[in-house]
């Protein structure tokens, strides 16, 4: 299947990454997690990446305009033209509105948004397990 554009939303620990991997395999879609996109932009030292790094080095969240710009750069790449799977973007109303404008500009429809919900205790347990595994 091509030109399938999906968004996964949910809190940390809700299973976005797990489900994203499965959907990526099933539908052969490029998978873009917000954190990965930000880290790639920092690593590539793009202008937005350098600005995002300043926030990240302080332990702050990158502001909407930075996250939006980095997402726009990524979704404008050729590999996203045949479909994509977004993990954790958009996270705010401003990001959602910017994504809507971007997709309209690119002539790309959004096909599906999956919202994953999990009770708080399960999220806490998952995050603690992930922290132990990743040494956080």
PDB file of C-alpha atoms in Angstrom:
ATOM      1  CA  UNK A   1       0.000   0.000   0.000  1.00  0.00           C
ATOM      2  CA  UNK A   2       1.384   3.419  -0.858  1.00  0.00           C
ATOM      3  CA  UNK A   3       0.494   6.977  -0.040  1.00  0.00           C
ATOM      4  CA  UNK A   4      -0.846   6.024   3.382  1.00  0.00           C
ATOM      5  CA  UNK A   5      -0.276   8.827   5.860  1.00  0.00           C
ATOM      6  CA  UNK A   6      -0.714   7.965   9.535  1.00  0.00           C
ATOM      7  CA  UNK A   7      -0.233   9.724  12.864  1.00  0.00           C
ATOM      8  CA  UNK A   8       0.199   7.983  16.200  1.00  0.00           C
ATOM      9  CA  UNK A   9      -0.657  10.068  19.249  1.00  0.00           C
ATOM     10  CA  UNK A  10      -0.502   9.213  22.917  1.00  0.00           C
ATOM     11  CA  UNK A  11       1.518   9.820  26.062  1.00  0.00           C
ATOM     12  CA  UNK A  12       5.020   8.437  26.546  1.00  0.00           C
ATOM     13  CA  UNK A  13       4.715   4.741  27.279  1.00  0.00           C
ATOM     14  CA  UNK A  14       1.403   4.326  25.470  1.00  0.00           C
ATOM     15  CA  UNK A  15       2.909   2.070  22.811  1.00  0.00           C
ATOM     16  CA  UNK A  16       3.416   4.492  19.921  1.00  0.00           C
ATOM     17  CA  UNK A  17       6.874   3.127  19.171  1.00  0.00           C
ATOM     18  CA  UNK A  18       5.793  -0.497  19.430  1.00  0.00           C
ATOM     19  CA  UNK A  19       2.755  -0.005  17.229  1.00  0.00           C
ATOM     20  CA  UNK A  20       4.742   2.238  14.899  1.00  0.00           C
ATOM     21  CA  UNK A  21       7.260  -0.535  14.253  1.00  0.00           C
ATOM     22  CA  UNK A  22       4.467  -2.968  13.461  1.00  0.00           C
ATOM     23  CA  UNK A  23       2.679  -0.538  11.154  1.00  0.00           C
ATOM     24  CA  UNK A  24       5.948   0.367   9.472  1.00  0.00           C
ATOM     25  CA  UNK A  25       6.577  -3.292   8.676  1.00  0.00           C
ATOM     26  CA  UNK A  26       2.998  -3.996   7.603  1.00  0.00           C
ATOM     27  CA  UNK A  27       2.640  -0.976   5.322  1.00  0.00           C
ATOM     28  CA  UNK A  28       6.303  -0.336   4.372  1.00  0.00           C
ATOM     29  CA  UNK A  29       6.135   3.275   5.523  1.00  0.00           C
ATOM     30  CA  UNK A  30       8.952   5.545   6.601  1.00  0.00           C
ATOM     31  CA  UNK A  31       8.627   6.072  10.365  1.00  0.00           C
ATOM     32  CA  UNK A  32       9.275   9.490  11.859  1.00  0.00           C
ATOM     33  CA  UNK A  33       9.316   9.869  15.631  1.00  0.00           C
ATOM     34  CA  UNK A  34       9.518  13.482  16.778  1.00  0.00           C
ATOM     35  CA  UNK A  35      12.538  12.843  18.995  1.00  0.00           C
ATOM     36  CA  UNK A  36      14.374  11.050  16.197  1.00  0.00           C
ATOM     37  CA  UNK A  37      13.666  13.874  13.757  1.00  0.00           C
ATOM     38  CA  UNK A  38      14.986  16.422  16.252  1.00  0.00           C
ATOM     39  CA  UNK A  39      18.124  14.392  17.013  1.00  0.00           C
ATOM     40  CA  UNK A  40      18.777  13.894  13.278  1.00  0.00           C
ATOM     41  CA  UNK A  41      18.490  17.643  12.632  1.00  0.00           C
ATOM     42  CA  UNK A  42      20.910  18.303  15.511  1.00  0.00           C
ATOM     43  CA  UNK A  43      23.318  15.654  14.216  1.00  0.00           C
ATOM     44  CA  UNK A  44      23.141  17.036  10.665  1.00  0.00           C
ATOM     45  CA  UNK A  45      23.675  20.536  12.101  1.00  0.00           C
ATOM     46  CA  UNK A  46      20.864  22.088  10.116  1.00  0.00           C
ATOM     47  CA  UNK A  47      19.982  25.631  11.098  1.00  0.00           C
ATOM     48  CA  UNK A  48      16.881  24.417  12.934  1.00  0.00           C
ATOM     49  CA  UNK A  49      18.873  21.560  14.433  1.00  0.00           C
ATOM     50  CA  UNK A  50      21.431  23.955  15.911  1.00  0.00           C
ATOM     51  CA  UNK A  51      18.642  26.052  17.409  1.00  0.00           C
ATOM     52  CA  UNK A  52      16.881  22.957  18.781  1.00  0.00           C
ATOM     53  CA  UNK A  53      20.167  21.823  20.354  1.00  0.00           C
ATOM     54  CA  UNK A  54      20.303  24.988  22.450  1.00  0.00           C
ATOM     55  CA  UNK A  55      16.958  24.079  24.023  1.00  0.00           C
ATOM     56  CA  UNK A  56      17.807  20.402  24.358  1.00  0.00           C
ATOM     57  CA  UNK A  57      21.150  21.164  26.036  1.00  0.00           C
ATOM     58  CA  UNK A  58      19.263  23.146  28.677  1.00  0.00           C
ATOM     59  CA  UNK A  59      16.804  20.281  29.161  1.00  0.00           C
ATOM     60  CA  UNK A  60      13.972  22.353  27.700  1.00  0.00           C
ATOM     61  CA  UNK A  61      11.454  21.297  25.099  1.00  0.00           C
ATOM     62  CA  UNK A  62      12.015  22.825  21.694  1.00  0.00           C
ATOM     63  CA  UNK A  63       9.308  25.429  20.974  1.00  0.00           C
ATOM     64  CA  UNK A  64       6.547  24.776  18.460  1.00  0.00           C
ATOM     65  CA  UNK A  65       8.153  26.808  15.676  1.00  0.00           C
ATOM     66  CA  UNK A  66      11.333  24.701  15.851  1.00  0.00           C
ATOM     67  CA  UNK A  67       9.489  21.370  15.982  1.00  0.00           C
ATOM     68  CA  UNK A  68       7.172  22.468  13.172  1.00  0.00           C
ATOM     69  CA  UNK A  69      10.100  23.575  11.015  1.00  0.00           C
ATOM     70  CA  UNK A  70      11.970  20.322  11.535  1.00  0.00           C
ATOM     71  CA  UNK A  71       8.836  18.261  10.805  1.00  0.00           C
ATOM     72  CA  UNK A  72       8.251  20.318   7.665  1.00  0.00           C
ATOM     73  CA  UNK A  73      11.818  19.710   6.511  1.00  0.00           C
ATOM     74  CA  UNK A  74      11.381  15.962   7.066  1.00  0.00           C
ATOM     75  CA  UNK A  75       7.965  15.592   5.440  1.00  0.00           C
ATOM     76  CA  UNK A  76       9.165  17.545   2.415  1.00  0.00           C
ATOM     77  CA  UNK A  77      11.815  14.904   1.650  1.00  0.00           C
ATOM     78  CA  UNK A  78      11.233  12.541  -1.299  1.00  0.00           C
ATOM     79  CA  UNK A  79      10.854   9.412   0.846  1.00  0.00           C
ATOM     80  CA  UNK A  80       7.755  10.872   2.538  1.00  0.00           C
ATOM     81  CA  UNK A  81       5.918  11.335  -0.752  1.00  0.00           C
ATOM     82  CA  UNK A  82       4.794   7.698  -0.855  1.00  0.00           C
ATOM     83  CA  UNK A  83       3.412   7.780   2.674  1.00  0.00           C
ATOM     84  CA  UNK A  84       4.596   8.222   6.222  1.00  0.00           C
ATOM     85  CA  UNK A  85       3.989   7.308   9.819  1.00  0.00           C
ATOM     86  CA  UNK A  86       4.373  10.127  12.356  1.00  0.00           C
ATOM     87  CA  UNK A  87       4.950   9.290  16.014  1.00  0.00           C
ATOM     88  CA  UNK A  88       4.155  12.047  18.487  1.00  0.00           C
ATOM     89  CA  UNK A  89       3.646  14.928  16.078  1.00  0.00           C
ATOM     90  CA  UNK A  90       1.633  17.055  16.366  1.00  0.00           C
ATOM     91  CA  UNK A  91       1.613  17.572  20.146  1.00  0.00           C
ATOM     92  CA  UNK A  92       0.017  21.012  20.355  1.00  0.00           C
ATOM     93  CA  UNK A  93      -2.771  22.858  18.595  1.00  0.00           C
ATOM     94  CA  UNK A  94      -0.217  25.101  16.861  1.00  0.00           C
ATOM     95  CA  UNK A  95       1.623  22.026  15.582  1.00  0.00           C
ATOM     96  CA  UNK A  96      -1.644  20.443  14.387  1.00  0.00           C
ATOM     97  CA  UNK A  97      -2.610  23.595  12.511  1.00  0.00           C
ATOM     98  CA  UNK A  98       0.865  23.826  10.961  1.00  0.00           C
ATOM     99  CA  UNK A  99       0.701  20.169   9.911  1.00  0.00           C
ATOM    100  CA  UNK A 100      -2.675  20.757   8.305  1.00  0.00           C
ATOM    101  CA  UNK A 101      -1.248  23.700   6.309  1.00  0.00           C
ATOM    102  CA  UNK A 102       1.852  21.716   5.346  1.00  0.00           C
ATOM    103  CA  UNK A 103      -0.114  18.712   4.122  1.00  0.00           C
ATOM    104  CA  UNK A 104      -2.369  21.006   2.091  1.00  0.00           C
ATOM    105  CA  UNK A 105       0.702  22.703   0.582  1.00  0.00           C
ATOM    106  CA  UNK A 106       2.206  19.314  -0.279  1.00  0.00           C
ATOM    107  CA  UNK A 107      -1.111  18.025  -1.616  1.00  0.00           C
ATOM    108  CA  UNK A 108      -0.890  15.151   0.855  1.00  0.00           C
ATOM    109  CA  UNK A 109      -3.955  13.888   2.713  1.00  0.00           C
ATOM    110  CA  UNK A 110      -3.895  12.621   6.267  1.00  0.00           C
ATOM    111  CA  UNK A 111      -5.478   9.183   6.181  1.00  0.00           C
ATOM    112  CA  UNK A 112      -5.615   8.153   9.806  1.00  0.00           C
ATOM    113  CA  UNK A 113      -4.797   9.344  13.288  1.00  0.00           C
ATOM    114  CA  UNK A 114      -4.543   6.638  15.940  1.00  0.00           C
ATOM    115  CA  UNK A 115      -4.794   7.818  19.538  1.00  0.00           C
ATOM    116  CA  UNK A 116      -3.371   5.314  21.991  1.00  0.00           C
ATOM    117  CA  UNK A 117      -4.676   5.426  25.531  1.00  0.00           C
ATOM    118  CA  UNK A 118      -3.332   3.555  28.532  1.00  0.00           C
ATOM    119  CA  UNK A 119      -4.161   3.847  32.220  1.00  0.00           C
ATOM    120  CA  UNK A 120      -1.679   5.844  34.295  1.00  0.00           C
ATOM    121  CA  UNK A 121      -0.330   2.875  36.273  1.00  0.00           C
ATOM    122  CA  UNK A 122       0.532   0.977  33.092  1.00  0.00           C
ATOM    123  CA  UNK A 123       2.280   4.039  31.650  1.00  0.00           C
ATOM    124  CA  UNK A 124       4.359   4.474  34.810  1.00  0.00           C
ATOM    125  CA  UNK A 125       5.365   0.790  34.795  1.00  0.00           C
ATOM    126  CA  UNK A 126       6.295   0.928  31.109  1.00  0.00           C
ATOM    127  CA  UNK A 127       8.372   4.075  31.563  1.00  0.00           C
ATOM    128  CA  UNK A 128      10.193   2.619  34.566  1.00  0.00           C
ATOM    129  CA  UNK A 129      10.959  -0.544  32.611  1.00  0.00           C
ATOM    130  CA  UNK A 130      12.205   1.488  29.647  1.00  0.00           C
ATOM    131  CA  UNK A 131      14.377   3.594  31.972  1.00  0.00           C
ATOM    132  CA  UNK A 132      15.966   0.455  33.452  1.00  0.00           C
ATOM    133  CA  UNK A 133      16.602  -1.035  30.010  1.00  0.00           C
ATOM    134  CA  UNK A 134      18.021   2.195  28.581  1.00  0.00           C
ATOM    135  CA  UNK A 135      19.988   3.057  31.726  1.00  0.00           C
ATOM    136  CA  UNK A 136      18.198   6.342  32.323  1.00  0.00           C
TER     137      UNK A 136
END
